[in-house]
CSV table of C-alpha atoms in Angstrom, one decimal:
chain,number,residue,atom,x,y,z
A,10,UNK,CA,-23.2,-10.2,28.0
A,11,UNK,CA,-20.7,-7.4,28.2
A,12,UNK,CA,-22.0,-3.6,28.7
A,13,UNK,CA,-19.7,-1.8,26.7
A,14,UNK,CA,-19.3,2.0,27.5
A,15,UNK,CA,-18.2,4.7,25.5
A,16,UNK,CA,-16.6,8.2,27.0
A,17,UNK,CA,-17.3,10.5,23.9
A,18,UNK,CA,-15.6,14.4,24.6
A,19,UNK,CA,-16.9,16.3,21.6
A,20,UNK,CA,-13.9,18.2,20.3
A,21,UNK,CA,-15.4,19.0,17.2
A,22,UNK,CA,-17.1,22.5,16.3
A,23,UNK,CA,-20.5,21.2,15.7
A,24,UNK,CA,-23.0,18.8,17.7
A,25,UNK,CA,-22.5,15.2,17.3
A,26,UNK,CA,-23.5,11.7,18.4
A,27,UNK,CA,-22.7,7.6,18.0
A,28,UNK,CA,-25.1,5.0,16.8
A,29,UNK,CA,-24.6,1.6,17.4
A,30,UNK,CA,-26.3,0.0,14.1
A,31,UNK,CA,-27.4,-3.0,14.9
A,32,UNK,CA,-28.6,-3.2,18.5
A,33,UNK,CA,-31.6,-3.5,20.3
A,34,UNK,CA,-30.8,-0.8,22.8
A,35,UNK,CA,-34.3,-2.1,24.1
A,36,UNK,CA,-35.3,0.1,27.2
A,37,UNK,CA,-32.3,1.6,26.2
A,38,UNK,CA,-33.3,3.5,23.5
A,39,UNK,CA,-31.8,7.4,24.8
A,40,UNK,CA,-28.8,5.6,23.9
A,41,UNK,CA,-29.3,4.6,20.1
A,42,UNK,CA,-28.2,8.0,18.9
A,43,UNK,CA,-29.8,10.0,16.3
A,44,UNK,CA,-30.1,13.8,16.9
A,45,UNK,CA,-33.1,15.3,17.0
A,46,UNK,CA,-34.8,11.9,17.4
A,47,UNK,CA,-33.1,10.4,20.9
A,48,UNK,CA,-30.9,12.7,21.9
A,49,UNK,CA,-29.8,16.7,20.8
A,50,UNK,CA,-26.6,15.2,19.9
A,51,UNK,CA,-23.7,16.3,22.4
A,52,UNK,CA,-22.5,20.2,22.1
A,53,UNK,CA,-19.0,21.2,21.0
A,54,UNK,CA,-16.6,20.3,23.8
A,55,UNK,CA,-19.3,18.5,26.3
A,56,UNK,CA,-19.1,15.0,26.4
A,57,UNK,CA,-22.0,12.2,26.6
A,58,UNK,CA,-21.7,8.3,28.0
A,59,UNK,CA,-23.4,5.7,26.2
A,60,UNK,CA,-23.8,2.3,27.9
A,61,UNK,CA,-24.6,-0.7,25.3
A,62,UNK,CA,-26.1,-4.0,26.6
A,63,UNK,CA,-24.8,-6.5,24.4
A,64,UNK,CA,-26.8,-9.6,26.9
A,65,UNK,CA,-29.2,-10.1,23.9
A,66,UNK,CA,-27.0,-10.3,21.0
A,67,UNK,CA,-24.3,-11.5,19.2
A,68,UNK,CA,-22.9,-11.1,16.1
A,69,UNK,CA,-21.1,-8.5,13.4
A,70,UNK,CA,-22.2,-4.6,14.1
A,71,UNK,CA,-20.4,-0.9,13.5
A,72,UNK,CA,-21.0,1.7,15.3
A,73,UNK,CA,-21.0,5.5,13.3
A,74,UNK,CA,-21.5,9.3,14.0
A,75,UNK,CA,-25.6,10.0,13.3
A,76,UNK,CA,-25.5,13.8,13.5
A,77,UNK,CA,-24.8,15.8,10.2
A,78,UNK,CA,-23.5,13.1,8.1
A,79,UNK,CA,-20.5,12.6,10.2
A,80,UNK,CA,-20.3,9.1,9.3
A,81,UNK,CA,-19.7,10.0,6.0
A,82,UNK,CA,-16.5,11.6,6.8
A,83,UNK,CA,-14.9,8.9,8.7
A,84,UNK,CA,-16.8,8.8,12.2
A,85,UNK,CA,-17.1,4.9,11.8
A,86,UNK,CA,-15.9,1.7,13.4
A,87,UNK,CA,-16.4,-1.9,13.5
A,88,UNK,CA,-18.0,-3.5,16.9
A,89,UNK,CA,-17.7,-6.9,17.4
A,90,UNK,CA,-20.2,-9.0,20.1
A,91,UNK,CA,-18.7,-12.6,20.5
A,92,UNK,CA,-21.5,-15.6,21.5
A,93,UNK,CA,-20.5,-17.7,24.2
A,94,UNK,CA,-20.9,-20.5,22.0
A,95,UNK,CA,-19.7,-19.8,18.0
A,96,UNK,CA,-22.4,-21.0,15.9
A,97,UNK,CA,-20.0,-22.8,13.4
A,98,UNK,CA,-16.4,-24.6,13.6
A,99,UNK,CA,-14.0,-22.6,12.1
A,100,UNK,CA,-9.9,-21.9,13.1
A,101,UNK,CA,-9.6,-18.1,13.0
A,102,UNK,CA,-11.7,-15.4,12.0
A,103,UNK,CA,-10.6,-12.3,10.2
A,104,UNK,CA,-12.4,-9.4,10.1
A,105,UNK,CA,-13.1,-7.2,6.3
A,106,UNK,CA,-14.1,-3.5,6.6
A,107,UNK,CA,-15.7,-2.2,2.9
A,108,UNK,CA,-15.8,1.9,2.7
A,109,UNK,CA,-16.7,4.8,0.1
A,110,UNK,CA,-14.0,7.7,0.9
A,111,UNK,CA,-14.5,11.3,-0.8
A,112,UNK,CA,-12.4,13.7,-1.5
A,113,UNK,CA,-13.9,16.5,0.2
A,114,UNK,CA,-16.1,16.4,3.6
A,115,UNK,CA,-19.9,16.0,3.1
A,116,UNK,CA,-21.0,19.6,3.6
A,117,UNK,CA,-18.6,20.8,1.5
A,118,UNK,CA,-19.9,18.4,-1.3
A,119,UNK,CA,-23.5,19.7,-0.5
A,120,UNK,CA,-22.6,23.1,-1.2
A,121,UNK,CA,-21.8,22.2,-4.6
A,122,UNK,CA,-25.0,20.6,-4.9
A,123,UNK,CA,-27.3,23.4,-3.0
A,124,UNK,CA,-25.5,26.2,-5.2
A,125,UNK,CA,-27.0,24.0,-8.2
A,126,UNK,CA,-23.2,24.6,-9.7
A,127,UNK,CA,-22.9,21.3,-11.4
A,128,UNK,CA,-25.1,18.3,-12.4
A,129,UNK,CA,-24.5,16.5,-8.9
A,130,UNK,CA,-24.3,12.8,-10.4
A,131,UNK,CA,-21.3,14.0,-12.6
A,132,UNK,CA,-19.7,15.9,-9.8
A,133,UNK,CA,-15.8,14.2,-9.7
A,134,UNK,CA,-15.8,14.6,-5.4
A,135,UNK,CA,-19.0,12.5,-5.4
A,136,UNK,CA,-17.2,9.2,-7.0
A,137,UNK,CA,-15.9,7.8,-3.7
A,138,UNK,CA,-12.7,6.0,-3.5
A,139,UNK,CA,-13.2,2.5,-2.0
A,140,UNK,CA,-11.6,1.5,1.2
A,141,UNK,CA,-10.8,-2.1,2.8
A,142,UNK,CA,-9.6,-2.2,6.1
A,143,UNK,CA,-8.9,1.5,6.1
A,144,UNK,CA,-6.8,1.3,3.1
A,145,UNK,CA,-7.1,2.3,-0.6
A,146,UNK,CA,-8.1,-1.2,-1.6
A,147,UNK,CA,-5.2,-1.5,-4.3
A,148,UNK,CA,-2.7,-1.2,-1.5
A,149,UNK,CA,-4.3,-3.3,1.3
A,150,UNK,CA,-1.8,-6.0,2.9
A,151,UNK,CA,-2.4,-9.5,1.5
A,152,UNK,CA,-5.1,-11.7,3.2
A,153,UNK,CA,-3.2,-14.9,4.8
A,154,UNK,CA,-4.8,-18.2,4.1
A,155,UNK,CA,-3.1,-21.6,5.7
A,156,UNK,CA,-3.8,-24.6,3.9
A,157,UNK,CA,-7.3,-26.5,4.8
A,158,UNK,CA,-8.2,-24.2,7.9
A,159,UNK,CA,-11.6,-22.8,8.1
A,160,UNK,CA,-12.0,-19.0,8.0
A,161,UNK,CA,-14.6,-16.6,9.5
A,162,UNK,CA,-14.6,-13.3,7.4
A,163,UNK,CA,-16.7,-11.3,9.3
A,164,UNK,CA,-17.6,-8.7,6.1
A,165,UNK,CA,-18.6,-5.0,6.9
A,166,UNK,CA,-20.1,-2.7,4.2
A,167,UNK,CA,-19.2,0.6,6.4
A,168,UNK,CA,-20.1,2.4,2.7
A,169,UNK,CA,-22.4,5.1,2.9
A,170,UNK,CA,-23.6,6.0,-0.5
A,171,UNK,CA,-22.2,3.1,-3.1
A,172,UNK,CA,-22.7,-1.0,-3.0
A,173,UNK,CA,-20.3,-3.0,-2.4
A,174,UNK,CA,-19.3,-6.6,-4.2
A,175,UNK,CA,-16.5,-8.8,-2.4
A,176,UNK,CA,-15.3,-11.9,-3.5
A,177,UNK,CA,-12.6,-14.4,-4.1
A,178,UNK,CA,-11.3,-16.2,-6.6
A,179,UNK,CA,-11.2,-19.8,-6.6
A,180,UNK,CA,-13.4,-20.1,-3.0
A,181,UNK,CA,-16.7,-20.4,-2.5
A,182,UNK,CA,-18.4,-18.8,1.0
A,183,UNK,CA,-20.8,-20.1,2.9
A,184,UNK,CA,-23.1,-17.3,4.7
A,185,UNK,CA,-23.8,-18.0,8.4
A,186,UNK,CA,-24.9,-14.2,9.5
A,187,UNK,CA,-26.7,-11.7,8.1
A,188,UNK,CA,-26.8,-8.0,10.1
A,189,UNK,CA,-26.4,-9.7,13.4
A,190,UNK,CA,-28.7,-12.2,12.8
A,191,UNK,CA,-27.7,-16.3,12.5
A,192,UNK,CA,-28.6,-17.6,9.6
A,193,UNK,CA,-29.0,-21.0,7.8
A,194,UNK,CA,-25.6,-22.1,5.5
A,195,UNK,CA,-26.2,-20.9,2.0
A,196,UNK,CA,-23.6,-21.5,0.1
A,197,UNK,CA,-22.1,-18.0,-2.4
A,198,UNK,CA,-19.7,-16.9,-4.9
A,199,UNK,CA,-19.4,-13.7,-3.3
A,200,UNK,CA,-21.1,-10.8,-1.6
A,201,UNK,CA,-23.3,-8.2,-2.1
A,202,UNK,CA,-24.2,-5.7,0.0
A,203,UNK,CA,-25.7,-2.6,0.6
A,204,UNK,CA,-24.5,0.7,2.9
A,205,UNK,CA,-24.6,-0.7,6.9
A,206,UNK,CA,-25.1,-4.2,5.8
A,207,UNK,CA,-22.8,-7.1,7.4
A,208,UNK,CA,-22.5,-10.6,6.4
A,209,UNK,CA,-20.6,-13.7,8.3
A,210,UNK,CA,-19.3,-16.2,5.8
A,211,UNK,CA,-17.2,-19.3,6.0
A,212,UNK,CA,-14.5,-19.8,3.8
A,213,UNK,CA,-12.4,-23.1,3.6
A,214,UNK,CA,-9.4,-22.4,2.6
A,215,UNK,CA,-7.1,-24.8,-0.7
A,216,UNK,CA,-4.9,-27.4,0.4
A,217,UNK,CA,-2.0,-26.4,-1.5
A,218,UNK,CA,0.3,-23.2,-1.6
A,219,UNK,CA,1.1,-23.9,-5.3
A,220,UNK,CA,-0.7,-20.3,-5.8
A,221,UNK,CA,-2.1,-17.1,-4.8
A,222,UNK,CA,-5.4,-16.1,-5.5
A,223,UNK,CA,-7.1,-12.6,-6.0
A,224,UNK,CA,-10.1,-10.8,-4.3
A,225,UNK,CA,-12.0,-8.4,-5.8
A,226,UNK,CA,-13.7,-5.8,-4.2
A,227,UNK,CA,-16.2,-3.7,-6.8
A,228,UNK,CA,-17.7,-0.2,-5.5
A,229,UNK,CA,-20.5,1.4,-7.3
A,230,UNK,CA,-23.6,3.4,-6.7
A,231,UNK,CA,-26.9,3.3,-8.8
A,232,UNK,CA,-27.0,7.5,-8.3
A,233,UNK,CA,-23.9,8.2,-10.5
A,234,UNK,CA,-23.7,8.3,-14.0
A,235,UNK,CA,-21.2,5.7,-15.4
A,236,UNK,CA,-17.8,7.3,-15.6
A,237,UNK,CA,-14.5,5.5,-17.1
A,238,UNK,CA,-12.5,4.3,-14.4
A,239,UNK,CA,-15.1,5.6,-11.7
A,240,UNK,CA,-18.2,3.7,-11.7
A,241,UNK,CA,-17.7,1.0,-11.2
A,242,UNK,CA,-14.3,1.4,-9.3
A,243,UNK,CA,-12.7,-2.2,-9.6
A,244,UNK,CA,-10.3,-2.9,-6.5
A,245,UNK,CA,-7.8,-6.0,-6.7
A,246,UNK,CA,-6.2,-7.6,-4.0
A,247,UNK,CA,-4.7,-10.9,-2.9
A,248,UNK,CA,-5.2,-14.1,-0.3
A,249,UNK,CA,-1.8,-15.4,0.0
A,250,UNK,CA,-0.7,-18.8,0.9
A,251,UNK,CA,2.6,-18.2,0.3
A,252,UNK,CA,4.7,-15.2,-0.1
A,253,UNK,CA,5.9,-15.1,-4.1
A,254,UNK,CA,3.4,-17.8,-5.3
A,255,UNK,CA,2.0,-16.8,-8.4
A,256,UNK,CA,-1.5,-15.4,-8.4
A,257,UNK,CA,-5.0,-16.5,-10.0
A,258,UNK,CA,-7.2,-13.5,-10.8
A,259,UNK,CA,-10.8,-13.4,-10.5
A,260,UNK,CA,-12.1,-14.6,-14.3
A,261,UNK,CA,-13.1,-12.0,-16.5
A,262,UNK,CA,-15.9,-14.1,-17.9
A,263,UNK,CA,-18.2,-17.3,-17.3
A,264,UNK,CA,-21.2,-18.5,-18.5
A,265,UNK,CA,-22.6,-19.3,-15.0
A,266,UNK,CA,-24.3,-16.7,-13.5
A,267,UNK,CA,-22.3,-15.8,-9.7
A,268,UNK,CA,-24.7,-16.8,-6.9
A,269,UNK,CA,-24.9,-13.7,-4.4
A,270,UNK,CA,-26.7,-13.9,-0.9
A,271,UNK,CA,-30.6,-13.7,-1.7
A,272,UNK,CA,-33.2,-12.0,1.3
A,273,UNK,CA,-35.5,-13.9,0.5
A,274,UNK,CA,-33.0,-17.6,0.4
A,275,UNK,CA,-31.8,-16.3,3.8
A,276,UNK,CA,-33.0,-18.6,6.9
A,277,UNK,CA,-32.5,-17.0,10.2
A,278,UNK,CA,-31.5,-20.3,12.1
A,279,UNK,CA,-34.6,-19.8,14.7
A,280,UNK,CA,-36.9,-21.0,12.1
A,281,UNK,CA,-39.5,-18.1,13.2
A,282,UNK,CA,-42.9,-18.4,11.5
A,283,UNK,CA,-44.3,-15.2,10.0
A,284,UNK,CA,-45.9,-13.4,12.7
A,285,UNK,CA,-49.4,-12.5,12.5
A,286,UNK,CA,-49.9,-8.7,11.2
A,287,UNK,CA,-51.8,-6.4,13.1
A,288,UNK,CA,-51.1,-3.2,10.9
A,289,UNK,CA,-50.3,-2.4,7.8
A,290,UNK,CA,-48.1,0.7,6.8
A,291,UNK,CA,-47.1,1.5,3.2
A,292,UNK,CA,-43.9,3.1,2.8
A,293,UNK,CA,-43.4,4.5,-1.0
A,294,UNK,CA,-39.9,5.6,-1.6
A,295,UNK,CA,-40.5,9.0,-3.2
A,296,UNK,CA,-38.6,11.5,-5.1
A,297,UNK,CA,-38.9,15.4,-4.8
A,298,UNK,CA,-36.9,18.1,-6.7
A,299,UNK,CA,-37.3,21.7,-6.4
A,300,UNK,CA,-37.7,24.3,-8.7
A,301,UNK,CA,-33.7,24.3,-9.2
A,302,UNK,CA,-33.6,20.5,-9.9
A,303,UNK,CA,-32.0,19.5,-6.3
A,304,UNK,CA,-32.8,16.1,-5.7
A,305,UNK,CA,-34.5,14.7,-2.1
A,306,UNK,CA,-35.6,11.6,-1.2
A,307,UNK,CA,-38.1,10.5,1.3
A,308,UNK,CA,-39.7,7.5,3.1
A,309,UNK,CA,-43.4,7.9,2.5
A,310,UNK,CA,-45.1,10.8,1.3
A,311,UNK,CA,-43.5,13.5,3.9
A,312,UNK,CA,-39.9,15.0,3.3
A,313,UNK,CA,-38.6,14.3,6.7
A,314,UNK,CA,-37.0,17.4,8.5
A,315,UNK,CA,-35.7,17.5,11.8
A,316,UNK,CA,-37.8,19.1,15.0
A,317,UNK,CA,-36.6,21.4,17.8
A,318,UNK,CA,-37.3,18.5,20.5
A,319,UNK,CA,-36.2,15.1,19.9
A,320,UNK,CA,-39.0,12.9,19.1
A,321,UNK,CA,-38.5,11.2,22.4
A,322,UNK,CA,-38.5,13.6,24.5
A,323,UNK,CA,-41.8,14.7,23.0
A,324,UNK,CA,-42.9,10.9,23.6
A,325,UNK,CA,-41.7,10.7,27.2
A,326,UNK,CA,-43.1,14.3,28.3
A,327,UNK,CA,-46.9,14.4,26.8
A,328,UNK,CA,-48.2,11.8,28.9
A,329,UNK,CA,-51.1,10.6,27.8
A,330,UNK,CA,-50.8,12.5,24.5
A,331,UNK,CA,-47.9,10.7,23.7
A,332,UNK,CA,-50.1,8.1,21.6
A,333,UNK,CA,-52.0,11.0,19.6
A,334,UNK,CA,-50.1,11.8,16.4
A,335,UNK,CA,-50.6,15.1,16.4
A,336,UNK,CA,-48.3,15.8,19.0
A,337,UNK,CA,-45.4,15.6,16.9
A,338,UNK,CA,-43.9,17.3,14.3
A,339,UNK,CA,-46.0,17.0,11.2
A,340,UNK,CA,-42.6,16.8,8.8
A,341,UNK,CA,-41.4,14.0,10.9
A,342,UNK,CA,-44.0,11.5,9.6
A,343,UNK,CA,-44.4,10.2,13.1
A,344,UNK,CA,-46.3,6.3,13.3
A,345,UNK,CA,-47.5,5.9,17.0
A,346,UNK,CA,-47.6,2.1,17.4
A,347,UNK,CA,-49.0,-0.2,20.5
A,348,UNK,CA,-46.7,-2.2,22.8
A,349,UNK,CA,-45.7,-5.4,21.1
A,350,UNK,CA,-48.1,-4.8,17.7
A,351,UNK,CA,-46.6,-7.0,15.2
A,352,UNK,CA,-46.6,-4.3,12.0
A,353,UNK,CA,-45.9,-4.9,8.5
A,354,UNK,CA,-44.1,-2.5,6.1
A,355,UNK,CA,-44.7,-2.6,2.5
A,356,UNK,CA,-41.9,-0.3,1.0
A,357,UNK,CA,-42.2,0.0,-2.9
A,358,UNK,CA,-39.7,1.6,-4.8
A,359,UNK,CA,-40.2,2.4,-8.6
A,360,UNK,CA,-37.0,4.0,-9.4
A,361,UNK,CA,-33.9,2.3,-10.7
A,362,UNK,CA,-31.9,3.6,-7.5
A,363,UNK,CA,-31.0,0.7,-5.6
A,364,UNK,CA,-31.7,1.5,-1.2
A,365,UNK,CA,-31.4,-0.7,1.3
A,366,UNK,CA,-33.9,-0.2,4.6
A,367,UNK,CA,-32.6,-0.5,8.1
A,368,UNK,CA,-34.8,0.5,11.2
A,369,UNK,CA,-32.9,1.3,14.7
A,370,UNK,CA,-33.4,-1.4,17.5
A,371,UNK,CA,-35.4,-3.8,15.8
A,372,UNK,CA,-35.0,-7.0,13.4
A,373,UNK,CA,-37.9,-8.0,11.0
A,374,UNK,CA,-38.9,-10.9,8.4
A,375,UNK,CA,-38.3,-10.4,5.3
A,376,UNK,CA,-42.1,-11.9,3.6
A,377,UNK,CA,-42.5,-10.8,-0.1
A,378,UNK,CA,-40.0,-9.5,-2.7
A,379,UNK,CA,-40.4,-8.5,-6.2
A,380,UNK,CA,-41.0,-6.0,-8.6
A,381,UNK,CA,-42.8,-3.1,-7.7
């Protein structure tokens, strides 16, 4: 495996820093990114070096600023890790990035919301425009199919706040990856996912060029109040197989029900049984609002704020207090867990905000799913 090593100057006027979502960084872990948890994020014009071992993985990553929301404004890029040995058959692969853009940079939007000016979920700058490939998705340059060859779209939701729904008319996908991770062939009408989540799907292509055929790429958000024209935002596109051929739109309505990817239908190929539990954590999401009706949302029953010493520093500096909780910050929520303890996470959510979970440098089995 490759080490990959990125030279970051900070030219901006605030601290920043790069996550690689996805990776293990496993010993590694100074390098995963997050301020005030890892690192203090790197000063205004210093610069930082982190080195990513890729020898343990393969697969379909990003990599995104993880200091004040930076990510949100554009501090985001697709990373790519090739296996030695593909795990299907297929002739080229193209790669699909899925964004939310708004019109005015994150703290700016805040403002808004701390001034408690407006009702935040009908704000206008907080209904993102939706990006593919960098592109308003209206205008992005056609997708090329050739006749009979098998595709690799390697899909990327680099969103931040809304879900994302890509698909194509006329072609079915067949998922092989799932946020790095190989996965059993399930077969799909399209795909659904959730801010940082990545899918790998095969997609044969027609054997004629008689037509042209549409994608759709749907952006919405659970948080927003439906708004004409703005939730959802409904991006067209088209898979050409030949230049002028007319084109088949995605249909308006059918009386089967559109198979999306499923957690709980996904097989990671290994075939790993559940591992036996040692610990049990429970992980409500929870919603607070202040006395002026600003909204915050928390992972268990502590409203996380940051600390003046990254969490790991405060790990690797207390010796042998480094196991007892009370060592850290009592806003951080910290869970000190043994060496190699298999624990299992029961999050429960009981609004109707849809959030999806992702935890730095780890993968996990997904057990149980339902209402909560």
């Amino acid at each position: 495996g490759d080490t990959l090593v990125l030279n970051v100057h900070n030219k901006l006027d605030v601290a920043t820093s790069l996550h690689s979502h996805g990776i293990y960084n496993n010993g590694t872990n100074y390098f995963d990114g997050p301020d005030m948890v890892t690192e203090c994020g790197i000063p205004p014009g210093e610069s930082f070096t982190y080195e990513i071992n890729t020898t343990a993985q393969s697969g379909t990553f990003w990599i995104h600023g993880h200091t004040r929301h930076a990510d949100v404004d554009g501090l985001r890029t697709p990373f790519i890790i090739h296996s030695n040995k593909p795990p299907e058959d297929y002739d080229e692969e193209l790669l699909i990035t899925l964004e939310d853009w708004f019109s005015q940079e994150f703290y700016a939007r805040m403002e808004y919301v701390d001034n408690h000016k407006y009702d935040h979920d009908k704000l206008s700058v907080n209904y993102a425009t939706g990006l593919l490939n960098g592109y308003n998705a209206n205008r992005t340059a056609p997708i090329k199919f050739r006749p009979g060859k098998r595709y690799r779209l390697r899909v990327i939701s680099m969103a931040t706040n809304n879900w994302s729904v890509f698909r194509i008319s006329g072609h079915k996908m067949t998922v092989i990856e799932a946020d790095g991770v190989r996965s059993m062939p399930l077969e799909v009408d399209g795909l659904n996912l959730g801010p940082g989540q990545r899918n790998s799907v095969i997609v044969t292509a027609l054997n004629s060029t008689d037509f042209n055929y549409a994608f759709e790429f749907i952006s919405t958000s659970s948080t927003l109040n439906n708004e004409s024209g703005e939730k959802p935002k409904i991006y067209q596109g088209v898979v050409e197989y030949r230049e002028g051929a007319p084109i088949k739109d995605i249909p308006e309505q059918s009386n089967k029900e559109p198979v999306w990817p499923d957690d709980m239908a996904l097989q990671a190929v290994d075939r790993q049984p559940w591992l036996p539990v040692d610990r049990t954590i429970d992980l409500p999401v929870t919603l607070y609002r202040d006395s002026l009706r600003a909204t915050f949302w928390s992972l268990g029953k502590t409203l996380y704020q940051p600390t003046i010493v990254p969490t790991l520093y405060t790990a690797m500096s207390m010796g042998e207090l480094a196991s007892n909780k009370s060592v850290y910050a009592p806003q951080t929520n910290a869970y000190v867990l043994r060496h190699l303890e298999v624990v299992e996470f029961v999050i429960s959510n009981p609004f109707i905000n849809d959030h999806t979970f992702h935890m730095h440098g780890h993968d996990f089995q997904v057990t149980e799913a339902g209402p909560c």
